[in-house]
Short mmCIF file of C-alpha atoms in Angstrom, two decimals:
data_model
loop_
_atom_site.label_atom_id
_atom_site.label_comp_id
_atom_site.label_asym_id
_atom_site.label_seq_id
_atom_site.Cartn_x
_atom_site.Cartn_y
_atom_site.Cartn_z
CA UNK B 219 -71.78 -26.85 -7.56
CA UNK B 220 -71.12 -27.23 -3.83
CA UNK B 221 -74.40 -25.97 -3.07
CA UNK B 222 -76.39 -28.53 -5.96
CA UNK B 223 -74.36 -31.19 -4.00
CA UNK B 224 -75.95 -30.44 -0.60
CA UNK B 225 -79.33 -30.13 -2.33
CA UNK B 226 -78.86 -33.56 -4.08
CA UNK B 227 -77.90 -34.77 0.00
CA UNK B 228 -80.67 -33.49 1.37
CA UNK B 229 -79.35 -31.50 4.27
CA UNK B 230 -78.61 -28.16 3.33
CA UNK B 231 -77.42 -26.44 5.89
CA UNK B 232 -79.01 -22.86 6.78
CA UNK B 233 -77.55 -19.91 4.97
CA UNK B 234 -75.63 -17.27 6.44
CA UNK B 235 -76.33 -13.42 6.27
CA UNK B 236 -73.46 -11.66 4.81
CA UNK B 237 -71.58 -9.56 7.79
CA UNK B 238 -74.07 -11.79 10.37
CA UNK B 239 -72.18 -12.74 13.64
CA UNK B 240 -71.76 -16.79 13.32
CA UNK B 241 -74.73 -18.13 15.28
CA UNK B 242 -72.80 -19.72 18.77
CA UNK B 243 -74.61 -23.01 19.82
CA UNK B 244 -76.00 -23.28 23.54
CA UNK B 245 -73.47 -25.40 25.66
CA UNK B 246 -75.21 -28.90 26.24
CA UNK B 247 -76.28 -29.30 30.00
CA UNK B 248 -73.86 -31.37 32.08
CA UNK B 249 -75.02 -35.19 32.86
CA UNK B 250 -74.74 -34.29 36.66
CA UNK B 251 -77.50 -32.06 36.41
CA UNK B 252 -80.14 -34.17 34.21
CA UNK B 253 -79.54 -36.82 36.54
CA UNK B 254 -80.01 -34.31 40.11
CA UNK B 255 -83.37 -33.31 38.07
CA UNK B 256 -84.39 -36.85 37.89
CA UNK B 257 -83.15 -37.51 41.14
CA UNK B 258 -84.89 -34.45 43.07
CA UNK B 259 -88.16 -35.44 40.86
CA UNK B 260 -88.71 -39.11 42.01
CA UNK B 261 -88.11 -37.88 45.94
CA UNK B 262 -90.89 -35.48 45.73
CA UNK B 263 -93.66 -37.38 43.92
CA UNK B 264 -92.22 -40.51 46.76
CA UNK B 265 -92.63 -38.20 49.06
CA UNK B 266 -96.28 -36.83 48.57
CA UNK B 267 -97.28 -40.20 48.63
CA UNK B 268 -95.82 -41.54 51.37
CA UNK B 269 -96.40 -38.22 53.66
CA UNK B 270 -100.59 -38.90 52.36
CA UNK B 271 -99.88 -42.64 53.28
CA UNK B 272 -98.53 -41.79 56.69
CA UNK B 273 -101.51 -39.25 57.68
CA UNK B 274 -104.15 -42.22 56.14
CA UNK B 275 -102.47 -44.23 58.39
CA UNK B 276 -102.57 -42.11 61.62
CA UNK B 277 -105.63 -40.88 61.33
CA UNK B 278 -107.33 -44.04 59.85
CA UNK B 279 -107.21 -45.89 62.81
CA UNK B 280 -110.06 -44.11 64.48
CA UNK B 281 -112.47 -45.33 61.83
CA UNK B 282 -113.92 -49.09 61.69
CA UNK B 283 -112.22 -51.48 60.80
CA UNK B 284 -114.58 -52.26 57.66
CA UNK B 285 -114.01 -48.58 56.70
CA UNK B 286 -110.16 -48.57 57.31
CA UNK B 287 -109.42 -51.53 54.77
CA UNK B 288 -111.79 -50.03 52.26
CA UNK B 289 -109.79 -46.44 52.60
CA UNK B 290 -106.11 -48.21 52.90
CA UNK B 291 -107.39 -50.19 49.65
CA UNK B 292 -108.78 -47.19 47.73
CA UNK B 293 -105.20 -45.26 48.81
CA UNK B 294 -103.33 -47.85 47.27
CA UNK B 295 -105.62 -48.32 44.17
CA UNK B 296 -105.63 -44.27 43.45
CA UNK B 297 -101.47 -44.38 43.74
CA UNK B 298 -101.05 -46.74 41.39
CA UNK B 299 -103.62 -45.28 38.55
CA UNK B 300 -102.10 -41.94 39.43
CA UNK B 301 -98.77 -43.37 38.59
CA UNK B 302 -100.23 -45.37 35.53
CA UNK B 303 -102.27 -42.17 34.49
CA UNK B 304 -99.16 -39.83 34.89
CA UNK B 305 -96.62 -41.83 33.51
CA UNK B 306 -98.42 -42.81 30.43
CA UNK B 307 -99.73 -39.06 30.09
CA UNK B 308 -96.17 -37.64 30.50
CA UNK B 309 -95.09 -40.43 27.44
CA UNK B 310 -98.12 -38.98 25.20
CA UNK B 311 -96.89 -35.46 25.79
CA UNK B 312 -93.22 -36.31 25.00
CA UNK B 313 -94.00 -38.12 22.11
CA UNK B 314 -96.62 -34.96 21.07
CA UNK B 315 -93.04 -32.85 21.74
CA UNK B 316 -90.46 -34.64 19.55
CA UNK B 317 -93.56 -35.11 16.81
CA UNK B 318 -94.01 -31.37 16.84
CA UNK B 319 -89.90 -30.63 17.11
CA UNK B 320 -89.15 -33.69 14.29
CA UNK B 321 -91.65 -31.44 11.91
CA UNK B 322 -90.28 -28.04 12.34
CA UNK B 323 -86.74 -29.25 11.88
CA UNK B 324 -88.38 -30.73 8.33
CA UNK B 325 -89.82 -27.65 7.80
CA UNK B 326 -86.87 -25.67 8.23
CA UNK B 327 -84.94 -28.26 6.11
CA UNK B 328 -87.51 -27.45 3.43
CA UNK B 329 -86.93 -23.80 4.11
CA UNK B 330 -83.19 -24.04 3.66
CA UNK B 331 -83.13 -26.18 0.73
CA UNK B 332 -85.64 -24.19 -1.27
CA UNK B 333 -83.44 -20.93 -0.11
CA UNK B 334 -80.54 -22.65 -1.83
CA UNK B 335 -82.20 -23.65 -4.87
CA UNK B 336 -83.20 -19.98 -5.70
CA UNK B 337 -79.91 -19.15 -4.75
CA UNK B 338 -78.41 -21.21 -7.51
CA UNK B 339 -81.45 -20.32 -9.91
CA UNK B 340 -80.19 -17.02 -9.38
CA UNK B 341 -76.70 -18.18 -9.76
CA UNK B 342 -77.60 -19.67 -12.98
CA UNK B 343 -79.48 -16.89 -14.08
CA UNK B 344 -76.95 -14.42 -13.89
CA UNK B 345 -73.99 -16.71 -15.47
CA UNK B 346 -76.68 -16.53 -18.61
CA UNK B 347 -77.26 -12.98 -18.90
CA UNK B 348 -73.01 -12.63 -18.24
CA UNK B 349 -72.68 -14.57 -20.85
CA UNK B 350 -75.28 -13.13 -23.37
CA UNK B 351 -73.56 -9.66 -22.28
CA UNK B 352 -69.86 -10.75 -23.00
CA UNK B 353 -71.39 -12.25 -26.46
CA UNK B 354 -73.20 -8.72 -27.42
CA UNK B 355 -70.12 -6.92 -26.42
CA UNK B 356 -67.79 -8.92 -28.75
CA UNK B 357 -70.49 -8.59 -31.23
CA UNK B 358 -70.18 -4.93 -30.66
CA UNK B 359 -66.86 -4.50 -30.46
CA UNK B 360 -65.94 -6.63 -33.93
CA UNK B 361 -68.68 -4.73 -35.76
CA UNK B 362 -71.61 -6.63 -37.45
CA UNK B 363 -70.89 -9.98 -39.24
CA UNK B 364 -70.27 -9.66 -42.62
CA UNK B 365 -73.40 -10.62 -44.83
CA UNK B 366 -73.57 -14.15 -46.47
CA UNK B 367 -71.24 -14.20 -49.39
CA UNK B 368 -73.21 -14.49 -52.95
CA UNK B 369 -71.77 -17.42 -55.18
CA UNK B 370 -69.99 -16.15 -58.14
CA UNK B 371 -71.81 -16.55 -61.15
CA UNK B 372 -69.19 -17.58 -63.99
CA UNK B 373 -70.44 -17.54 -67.58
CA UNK B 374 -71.61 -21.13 -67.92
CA UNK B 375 -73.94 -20.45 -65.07
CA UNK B 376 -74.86 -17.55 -66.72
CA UNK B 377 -75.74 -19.92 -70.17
CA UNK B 378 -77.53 -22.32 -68.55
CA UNK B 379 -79.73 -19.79 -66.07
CA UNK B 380 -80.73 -18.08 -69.34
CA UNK B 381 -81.82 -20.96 -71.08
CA UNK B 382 -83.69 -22.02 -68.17
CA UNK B 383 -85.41 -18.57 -67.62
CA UNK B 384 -85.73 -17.66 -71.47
CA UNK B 385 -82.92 -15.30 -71.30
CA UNK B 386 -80.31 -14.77 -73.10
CA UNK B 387 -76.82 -14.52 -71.24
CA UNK B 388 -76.38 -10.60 -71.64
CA UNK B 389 -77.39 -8.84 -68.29
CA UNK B 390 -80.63 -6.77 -69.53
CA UNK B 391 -81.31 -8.12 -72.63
CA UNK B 392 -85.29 -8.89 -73.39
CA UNK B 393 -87.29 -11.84 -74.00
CA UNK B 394 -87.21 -13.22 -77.51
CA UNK B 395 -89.67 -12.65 -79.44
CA UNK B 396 -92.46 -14.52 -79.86
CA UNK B 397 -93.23 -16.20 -82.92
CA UNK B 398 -95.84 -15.23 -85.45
CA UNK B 399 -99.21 -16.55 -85.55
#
């Protein structure tokens, strides 16, 4: 019953192997360490840009004028679509992620709760054939059932089934005979 009850819920949770080691869940990372990732991430991509800035700027100054707006311009236009282009890139693939991860954790769901529905099919199953086996060996062990008792014929029955049939009441006796033409 416990297991048509988590069917019914809809999370079934997976079964476990008999003499299987529980599974151990991985320890969560610690909040210092997403946040150094994030941390160390933003001063490197900062960093590339402003080190490509810097050299732009250093070297830039021995072109023309005309040409050194037009480069400082395109350096600044390129950062910002690389950011744009990145950012919204790294969103699509996150989103492709947890799309992909959201359907294998329904598939497995589907997995487990079609695992325990054979599992109590089987269940089922075998309290039938237990019980069919417990009825046969009863059966067997009482003997056969006694055949359907005949109604007792008393001798008005007799009288009236003879006159019904043409017979008289006597067990044997013949036909009368018919009558002369």
């Amino acid at each position: 019953q416990l297991l048509a009850q988590r069917i019914a819920q809809g999370h079934a949770a997976p079964p476990q192997r008999l003499g299987a080691a529980p599974v151990k869940m991985p320890k969560p990372v610690p909040d210092w360490v997403v946040t150094a990732s994030l941390i160390c991430t933003q001063i490197f991509v900062f960093g590339s840009i402003m080190v490509a800035c810097f050299f732009l700027l250093y070297w830039g100054v021995y072109l023309q004028p005309s040409t050194q707006w037009a480069t400082h311009g395109a350096t600044i236009i390129g950062c910002i679509m690389n950011m744009v282009i990145f950012e919204s890139l790294k969103c699509v693939v996150i989103a492709c992620v947890s799309l992909v991860k959201n359907e294998m954790e329904k598939r497995q769901e589907e997995l487990y709760a079609r695992t325990l529905r054979m599992q109590l099919k089987a269940q089922r199953l075998q309290e039938r054939v237990t019980k069919r086996r417990r009825a046969a060996d009863t059966l067997r062990s009482n003997g056969p059932p006694p055949p359907p008792q005949m109604p007792k014929r008393t001798a008005f029955g007799a009288r009236v089934q003879s006159l019904t049939h043409g017979r008289s009441g006597r067990a044997g006796a013949s036909p009368p005979p018919l009558p002369p033409l």
